[in-house]
Amino acid sequence: MSPPELKRVAVAEPTRRSYLGWLLGLCTAGAGVALSVPLIRFLLYPLRARTTEVKWSDAGAVSDFASLTGPVQRSITVEQVDGWRKTVSDKIVYITKSSSGELEVLSAVCPHLGCSVQWRDSKHGFECPCHAASFRPDGSITGGPAPRAMDTLQTQIQNGRLMVRYQYFRQLVATKEVFG
Amino acid sequence: MSELSNRNWRGGFFRWLDKRTGLDSLLREALDEPIPGGARFAYVFGSALLFIFISQVITGVFLALYYVPSADHAHTTVAYISKAVSAGGFLRSIHAYGSSAMVILLLLHVTQTFLYGSYKGRRELLWLSGCVLFALVLCMAFTGYLLPWDQKAYFATAVGTNIAGEIPLIGAWLKSLMRGGADMGTLTLSRFFVAHILVVPAAIFAVVALHVYLFRKAGAAGPISENPISPTAPTEPFYPHQVMVDAAFALLIIIVLALLAHFAPFDLGPKANPADTHYLPRPEWYYIPIFQWLKYWPGSLSFVGVVIIPGLVAFFFASLPFLDRRMERRPWKRPIAVGSYTFIFLALFGLGWMSYRSDHGDPGYAAQLIAQQKDTDEFMRKPFEAEIEQPVVAATPETPANPLIAQGAQIYQEQACNGCHGDAGTGSAAGPKLTGIHDRMSADQLAALLKSPSAKMTAGGMAPLNLPPDAMKSLVAYLESL
Ligand code: FES
């Protein structure tokens, strides 16, 4: 190439080139945006889909609790879906009767700071071993630092079996709020 | 860039930034790189490699959000990515096909450099750094292949590490080093994972920087008619023309990858089963020629086939700019170099073809390969199944809340009732189960029966129980609670 030609390359073409450049830049930006969509969807999946979920657990036959005179402790198996895994864990609950005489399932987790509340037969009531919060057999509070009654769990009866939905509740607040 | 900095509305900010960072001169340096003879499509492969590497880094970082490198969970998490997470199958496919794209581009880049004789003229270190990058990319492909922990990943890596074991003197040691022990297991996976996401990528970043630096230092070699040290052809700056060609090619690559990922998602086979003796391991396509090559070197000769010959080829390949010192770049004037290069490529293709022939010519092999593909397809069709994590079973049995029942449970143990009726009344060969007995009889009936068992019970070995009334009450309460 001779120098004049070179000059043409350098001066005459920028308009056409910058137009092409803009077009290409636009395409590239478009492709970039289009490709960031799957990336963002991938990233936000746990926020949009339910990746944690608690199934109903079996607490025993309803007939077992027909002649309940005081709370009984049961260990239930809780199945939890956590992302790509399912965890199966055992949790302690108390089956008792509410003041109106209905079957009720209480979580053993103390609403104060989360210790495991125990049944004291001698006192005919529940007592928390940590800071001595005490509760009536139906779970209502009688004393101590706990801000509310023991938490009742959601129940339903399926084919004569008492099913419980195990959940955690926020500690240290006066109203029962599902946690997590 | 001068055009940009002249504009008033940005000029001020650019000047401010430039005074502090030297960004303008840096950009000028990068974008005004003179290309002798002007921009060409033939020069796109280097920047395309860089582009696809960055794409691999991005998709890889995202995949690591869900992946767990452990033999227990790797396969589940990859299945979770592929089947459950939104766009997961797509991103994983972009990443997996991206590795193939990288190998193809690498071969094109090397071929272009070779045919153009662009390794000549004070470019020995540039070529050597390129050879190191070549090896590192192959390492990435090899280490990444194991991570899904499916059948083909497991067995291909078992073969791959066995090949390393063939190397004399250090082979056995090298194999255990790679595997983290004698066998493939969760430690192998951890090692491959660390190599794949930390060590090798870090090395690639460093060597790419060196490679680009050396390239800029030597300058672009230009067309094949030019002297590689001081090309005389009129130059054109890298920006905008070459940048545009490079960008257009990058766009093409990503479109092809996206189409592939969308219409032919990369599959995942069933979880690795080391006990499966029928599995026919096959590596990724780019390792097939080597895989086939090794079949021809049995026993004592394997040393020659596995180490000497590939080692020599690699050595001659790496030392090319030292051996070929002439400044002649036109391929038709370099028959020996171009001839050997062509020969090696033809040999690789030939080996690939032989491998295909031997797999598909043998009915037994062909059937097994089809069966393997069928298993994979079947696994892909199944919905995602979460892994079940069992709790640590408490060693001590729970004590009932009701002390009466607790006491009864103790009596049950003391009286050795569990000897025949099983722990917690679950029954055994020697005695019937007691669970659910409350449905069959009342507490009083039960207490009466314990005091004086029926003839049938006595015949079965049941002895009458003489307990104080309180103890009997607890025992009955316990039995009723079962
Ligand atoms: S945790 Fe139960 S009283 Fe504090």
mmCIF file of C-alpha atoms in Angstrom, chain B residues 140-369:
data_model
loop_
_atom_site.group_PDB
_atom_site.id
_atom_site.type_symbol
_atom_site.label_atom_id
_atom_site.label_comp_id
_atom_site.label_asym_id
_atom_site.label_seq_id
_atom_site.Cartn_x
_atom_site.Cartn_y
_atom_site.Cartn_z
ATOM 1 C CA MET B 140 -8.534 -27.901 33.150
ATOM 2 C CA ALA B 141 -10.380 -30.244 30.811
ATOM 3 C CA PHE B 142 -9.045 -33.322 32.591
ATOM 4 C CA THR B 143 -9.754 -32.116 36.124
ATOM 5 C CA GLY B 144 -13.176 -30.703 35.280
ATOM 6 C CA TYR B 145 -14.313 -33.947 33.718
ATOM 7 C CA LEU B 146 -14.338 -35.823 37.042
ATOM 8 C CA LEU B 147 -16.330 -33.281 39.022
ATOM 9 C CA PRO B 148 -19.889 -34.466 38.143
ATOM 10 C CA TRP B 149 -18.960 -37.880 39.593
ATOM 11 C CA ASP B 150 -21.140 -39.810 37.181
ATOM 12 C CA GLN B 151 -20.197 -43.110 35.581
ATOM 13 C CA LYS B 152 -18.298 -41.680 32.636
ATOM 14 C CA ALA B 153 -16.514 -39.093 34.764
ATOM 15 C CA TYR B 154 -15.430 -41.679 37.278
ATOM 16 C CA PHE B 155 -14.202 -44.289 34.830
ATOM 17 C CA ALA B 156 -12.534 -41.851 32.436
ATOM 18 C CA THR B 157 -10.574 -40.438 35.352
ATOM 19 C CA ALA B 158 -9.742 -43.896 36.655
ATOM 20 C CA VAL B 159 -8.187 -44.639 33.252
ATOM 21 C CA GLY B 160 -6.514 -41.219 33.046
ATOM 22 C CA THR B 161 -4.833 -41.576 36.402
ATOM 23 C CA ASN B 162 -3.838 -45.144 35.562
ATOM 24 C CA ILE B 163 -2.058 -43.810 32.500
ATOM 25 C CA ALA B 164 -0.086 -41.443 34.716
ATOM 26 C CA GLY B 165 0.766 -44.542 36.753
ATOM 27 C CA GLU B 166 2.523 -46.019 33.703
ATOM 28 C CA ILE B 167 5.288 -43.443 33.844
ATOM 29 C CA PRO B 168 8.438 -45.212 35.063
ATOM 30 C CA LEU B 169 9.940 -44.459 38.464
ATOM 31 C CA ILE B 170 7.507 -41.763 39.565
ATOM 32 C CA GLY B 171 4.340 -43.241 38.014
ATOM 33 C CA ALA B 172 2.966 -45.066 41.026
ATOM 34 C CA TRP B 173 3.737 -42.132 43.262
ATOM 35 C CA LEU B 174 2.213 -39.631 40.835
ATOM 36 C CA LYS B 175 -0.935 -41.704 40.561
ATOM 37 C CA SER B 176 -1.429 -41.807 44.332
ATOM 38 C CA LEU B 177 -0.666 -38.102 44.505
ATOM 39 C CA MET B 178 -3.389 -37.347 41.976
ATOM 40 C CA ARG B 179 -5.860 -39.715 43.580
ATOM 41 C CA GLY B 180 -5.026 -38.842 47.151
ATOM 42 C CA GLY B 181 -4.489 -42.539 47.860
ATOM 43 C CA ALA B 182 -4.407 -45.843 46.058
ATOM 44 C CA ASP B 183 -8.052 -45.711 45.008
ATOM 45 C CA MET B 184 -10.333 -43.130 43.500
ATOM 46 C CA GLY B 185 -12.515 -41.598 46.149
ATOM 47 C CA THR B 186 -13.671 -38.446 47.775
ATOM 48 C CA LEU B 187 -10.078 -37.239 48.227
ATOM 49 C CA THR B 188 -9.529 -37.571 44.485
ATOM 50 C CA LEU B 189 -12.531 -35.361 43.933
ATOM 51 C CA SER B 190 -11.257 -32.732 46.378
ATOM 52 C CA ARG B 191 -7.880 -32.674 44.684
ATOM 53 C CA PHE B 192 -9.337 -32.348 41.222
ATOM 54 C CA PHE B 193 -11.681 -29.646 42.454
ATOM 55 C CA VAL B 194 -8.896 -27.584 43.985
ATOM 56 C CA ALA B 195 -6.807 -27.971 40.838
ATOM 57 C CA HIS B 196 -9.777 -27.080 38.671
ATOM 58 C CA ILE B 197 -10.993 -23.975 40.462
ATOM 59 C CA LEU B 198 -7.914 -22.616 42.241
ATOM 60 C CA VAL B 199 -4.506 -23.806 41.140
ATOM 61 C CA VAL B 200 -4.816 -24.188 37.380
ATOM 62 C CA PRO B 201 -6.970 -21.082 36.804
ATOM 63 C CA ALA B 202 -4.525 -18.992 38.832
ATOM 64 C CA ALA B 203 -1.698 -20.335 36.701
ATOM 65 C CA ILE B 204 -3.692 -19.599 33.545
ATOM 66 C CA PHE B 205 -4.299 -15.996 34.596
ATOM 67 C CA ALA B 206 -0.598 -15.525 35.275
ATOM 68 C CA VAL B 207 0.610 -17.170 32.074
ATOM 69 C CA VAL B 208 -2.011 -15.370 29.955
ATOM 70 C CA ALA B 209 -0.680 -12.080 31.320
ATOM 71 C CA LEU B 210 2.845 -13.155 30.425
ATOM 72 C CA HIS B 211 1.743 -14.390 27.004
ATOM 73 C CA VAL B 212 -0.035 -11.116 26.178
ATOM 74 C CA TYR B 213 2.888 -9.098 27.457
ATOM 75 C CA LEU B 214 5.366 -11.067 25.355
ATOM 76 C CA PHE B 215 3.067 -10.746 22.354
ATOM 77 C CA ARG B 216 2.933 -6.984 22.729
ATOM 78 C CA LYS B 217 6.661 -6.834 23.242
ATOM 79 C CA ALA B 218 7.370 -8.774 20.049
ATOM 80 C CA GLY B 219 4.581 -7.067 18.142
ATOM 81 C CA ALA B 220 2.151 -8.611 15.687
ATOM 82 C CA ALA B 221 3.998 -10.509 12.978
ATOM 83 C CA GLY B 222 1.623 -9.542 10.185
ATOM 84 C CA PRO B 223 1.115 -11.400 6.907
ATOM 85 C CA ILE B 224 3.275 -14.363 5.931
ATOM 86 C CA SER B 225 5.241 -12.356 3.389
ATOM 87 C CA GLU B 226 6.622 -10.061 6.080
ATOM 88 C CA ASN B 227 9.850 -10.251 7.988
ATOM 89 C CA PRO B 228 8.664 -11.216 11.502
ATOM 90 C CA ILE B 229 11.121 -8.933 13.307
ATOM 91 C CA SER B 230 10.548 -5.744 11.380
ATOM 92 C CA PRO B 231 7.448 -5.994 9.204
ATOM 93 C CA THR B 232 7.271 -3.246 6.651
ATOM 94 C CA ALA B 233 3.608 -3.454 5.686
ATOM 95 C CA PRO B 234 1.563 -0.360 6.587
ATOM 96 C CA THR B 235 -0.032 -0.823 9.960
ATOM 97 C CA GLU B 236 -3.525 -0.386 11.234
ATOM 98 C CA PRO B 237 -4.306 0.028 14.934
ATOM 99 C CA PHE B 238 -5.935 -2.841 16.805
ATOM 100 C CA TYR B 239 -8.937 -0.602 17.487
ATOM 101 C CA PRO B 240 -11.439 -0.433 15.885
ATOM 102 C CA HIS B 241 -11.228 -2.860 12.998
ATOM 103 C CA GLN B 242 -9.575 -5.877 14.653
ATOM 104 C CA VAL B 243 -11.560 -5.317 17.837
ATOM 105 C CA MET B 244 -14.727 -5.479 15.769
ATOM 106 C CA VAL B 245 -13.683 -8.658 14.000
ATOM 107 C CA ASP B 246 -12.746 -10.213 17.344
ATOM 108 C CA ALA B 247 -16.028 -9.148 18.917
ATOM 109 C CA ALA B 248 -18.019 -10.507 15.996
ATOM 110 C CA PHE B 249 -16.268 -13.854 16.332
ATOM 111 C CA ALA B 250 -16.826 -13.924 20.098
ATOM 112 C CA LEU B 251 -20.488 -13.232 19.456
ATOM 113 C CA LEU B 252 -20.620 -16.124 17.007
ATOM 114 C CA ILE B 253 -19.032 -18.488 19.542
ATOM 115 C CA ILE B 254 -21.399 -17.565 22.310
ATOM 116 C CA ILE B 255 -24.406 -17.910 20.016
ATOM 117 C CA VAL B 256 -23.270 -21.387 18.953
ATOM 118 C CA LEU B 257 -22.661 -22.379 22.587
ATOM 119 C CA ALA B 258 -26.035 -21.017 23.670
ATOM 120 C CA LEU B 259 -27.849 -22.864 20.876
ATOM 121 C CA LEU B 260 -26.071 -26.104 21.751
ATOM 122 C CA ALA B 261 -26.760 -25.647 25.452
ATOM 123 C CA HIS B 262 -30.392 -24.920 24.777
ATOM 124 C CA PHE B 263 -31.177 -27.637 22.249
ATOM 125 C CA ALA B 264 -28.749 -30.351 23.324
ATOM 126 C CA PRO B 265 -28.113 -29.896 27.044
ATOM 127 C CA PHE B 266 -25.000 -31.590 28.320
ATOM 128 C CA ASP B 267 -26.032 -34.811 30.033
ATOM 129 C CA LEU B 268 -25.328 -36.338 33.388
ATOM 130 C CA GLY B 269 -25.226 -40.098 33.813
ATOM 131 C CA PRO B 270 -26.131 -42.157 36.853
ATOM 132 C CA LYS B 271 -23.937 -41.763 39.910
ATOM 133 C CA ALA B 272 -20.510 -43.403 39.702
ATOM 134 C CA ASN B 273 -20.605 -47.023 40.705
ATOM 135 C CA PRO B 274 -17.043 -48.276 41.134
ATOM 136 C CA ALA B 275 -18.320 -51.841 41.383
ATOM 137 C CA ASP B 276 -19.681 -51.765 37.824
ATOM 138 C CA THR B 277 -17.301 -54.019 35.906
ATOM 139 C CA HIS B 278 -19.067 -53.674 32.582
ATOM 140 C CA TYR B 279 -18.665 -49.962 32.168
ATOM 141 C CA LEU B 280 -16.672 -48.970 29.083
ATOM 142 C CA PRO B 281 -14.824 -45.800 29.954
ATOM 143 C CA ARG B 282 -14.425 -43.261 27.150
ATOM 144 C CA PRO B 283 -12.757 -39.883 27.626
ATOM 145 C CA GLU B 284 -13.872 -36.598 26.085
ATOM 146 C CA TRP B 285 -13.373 -36.512 22.325
ATOM 147 C CA TYR B 286 -10.097 -34.587 22.452
ATOM 148 C CA TYR B 287 -8.470 -37.301 24.536
ATOM 149 C CA ILE B 288 -9.750 -40.145 22.342
ATOM 150 C CA PRO B 289 -6.686 -40.260 19.998
ATOM 151 C CA ILE B 290 -4.313 -40.588 22.962
ATOM 152 C CA PHE B 291 -6.626 -43.163 24.480
ATOM 153 C CA GLN B 292 -6.516 -45.193 21.271
ATOM 154 C CA TRP B 293 -2.750 -44.747 20.931
ATOM 155 C CA LEU B 294 -2.158 -46.382 24.303
ATOM 156 C CA LYS B 295 -3.871 -49.563 23.146
ATOM 157 C CA TYR B 296 -0.946 -50.269 20.828
ATOM 158 C CA TRP B 297 1.672 -50.282 23.575
ATOM 159 C CA PRO B 298 1.106 -53.228 25.834
ATOM 160 C CA GLY B 299 3.216 -54.350 28.767
ATOM 161 C CA SER B 300 6.896 -53.585 28.751
ATOM 162 C CA LEU B 301 6.581 -51.389 25.672
ATOM 163 C CA SER B 302 4.054 -49.095 27.308
ATOM 164 C CA PHE B 303 6.921 -46.946 28.522
ATOM 165 C CA VAL B 304 7.799 -46.132 24.907
ATOM 166 C CA GLY B 305 4.211 -45.424 23.933
ATOM 167 C CA VAL B 306 3.151 -43.501 27.000
ATOM 168 C CA VAL B 307 6.253 -41.527 27.808
ATOM 169 C CA ILE B 308 8.947 -41.532 25.142
ATOM 170 C CA ILE B 309 6.959 -40.857 21.991
ATOM 171 C CA PRO B 310 4.481 -38.279 23.379
ATOM 172 C CA GLY B 311 7.367 -36.735 25.310
ATOM 173 C CA LEU B 312 9.423 -36.376 22.145
ATOM 174 C CA VAL B 313 6.507 -34.919 20.220
ATOM 175 C CA ALA B 314 5.877 -32.419 23.016
ATOM 176 C CA PHE B 315 9.564 -31.582 23.235
ATOM 177 C CA PHE B 316 9.946 -30.941 19.507
ATOM 178 C CA PHE B 317 6.720 -28.998 19.480
ATOM 179 C CA ALA B 318 7.841 -26.743 22.338
ATOM 180 C CA SER B 319 11.319 -26.207 20.935
ATOM 181 C CA LEU B 320 10.048 -25.364 17.447
ATOM 182 C CA PRO B 321 11.207 -21.716 17.471
ATOM 183 C CA PHE B 322 14.669 -22.861 18.567
ATOM 184 C CA LEU B 323 14.929 -25.537 15.867
ATOM 185 C CA ASP B 324 13.423 -23.543 13.028
ATOM 186 C CA ARG B 325 15.591 -20.415 12.969
ATOM 187 C CA ARG B 326 14.972 -19.293 9.376
ATOM 188 C CA MET B 327 12.929 -16.168 8.865
ATOM 189 C CA GLU B 328 10.983 -17.784 6.034
ATOM 190 C CA ARG B 329 7.286 -17.792 6.956
ATOM 191 C CA ARG B 330 5.444 -18.942 3.841
ATOM 192 C CA PRO B 331 4.168 -22.486 4.576
ATOM 193 C CA TRP B 332 4.946 -23.823 1.119
ATOM 194 C CA LYS B 333 8.606 -22.926 1.626
ATOM 195 C CA ARG B 334 8.743 -24.850 4.924
ATOM 196 C CA PRO B 335 7.966 -28.414 3.837
ATOM 197 C CA ILE B 336 9.547 -30.202 6.808
ATOM 198 C CA ALA B 337 7.853 -28.170 9.519
ATOM 199 C CA VAL B 338 4.481 -28.059 7.811
ATOM 200 C CA GLY B 339 4.787 -31.708 6.798
ATOM 201 C CA SER B 340 5.440 -32.891 10.357
ATOM 202 C CA TYR B 341 2.629 -30.743 11.710
ATOM 203 C CA THR B 342 0.216 -32.129 9.143
ATOM 204 C CA PHE B 343 1.426 -35.638 9.845
ATOM 205 C CA ILE B 344 0.762 -35.305 13.579
ATOM 206 C CA PHE B 345 -2.718 -33.977 12.945
ATOM 207 C CA LEU B 346 -3.512 -36.709 10.449
ATOM 208 C CA ALA B 347 -2.200 -39.270 12.928
ATOM 209 C CA LEU B 348 -4.479 -37.870 15.656
ATOM 210 C CA PHE B 349 -7.468 -37.947 13.332
ATOM 211 C CA GLY B 350 -6.521 -41.466 12.249
ATOM 212 C CA LEU B 351 -6.337 -42.638 15.859
ATOM 213 C CA GLY B 352 -9.701 -41.069 16.558
ATOM 214 C CA TRP B 353 -11.160 -42.868 13.570
ATOM 215 C CA MET B 354 -9.651 -46.211 14.652
ATOM 216 C CA SER B 355 -11.143 -45.756 18.099
ATOM 217 C CA TYR B 356 -14.545 -45.094 16.589
ATOM 218 C CA ARG B 357 -14.176 -48.124 14.321
ATOM 219 C CA SER B 358 -13.143 -50.480 17.101
ATOM 220 C CA ASP B 359 -15.996 -49.319 19.338
ATOM 221 C CA HIS B 360 -18.625 -49.591 16.680
ATOM 222 C CA GLY B 361 -17.220 -52.602 14.862
ATOM 223 C CA ASP B 362 -17.375 -54.874 17.899
ATOM 224 C CA PRO B 363 -21.030 -55.760 18.537
ATOM 225 C CA GLY B 364 -20.395 -56.306 22.245
ATOM 226 C CA TYR B 365 -18.811 -52.886 22.679
ATOM 227 C CA ALA B 366 -21.387 -51.172 20.542
ATOM 228 C CA ALA B 367 -24.220 -52.702 22.564
ATOM 229 C CA GLN B 368 -22.592 -51.717 25.843
ATOM 230 C CA LEU B 369 -22.027 -48.145 24.657
#
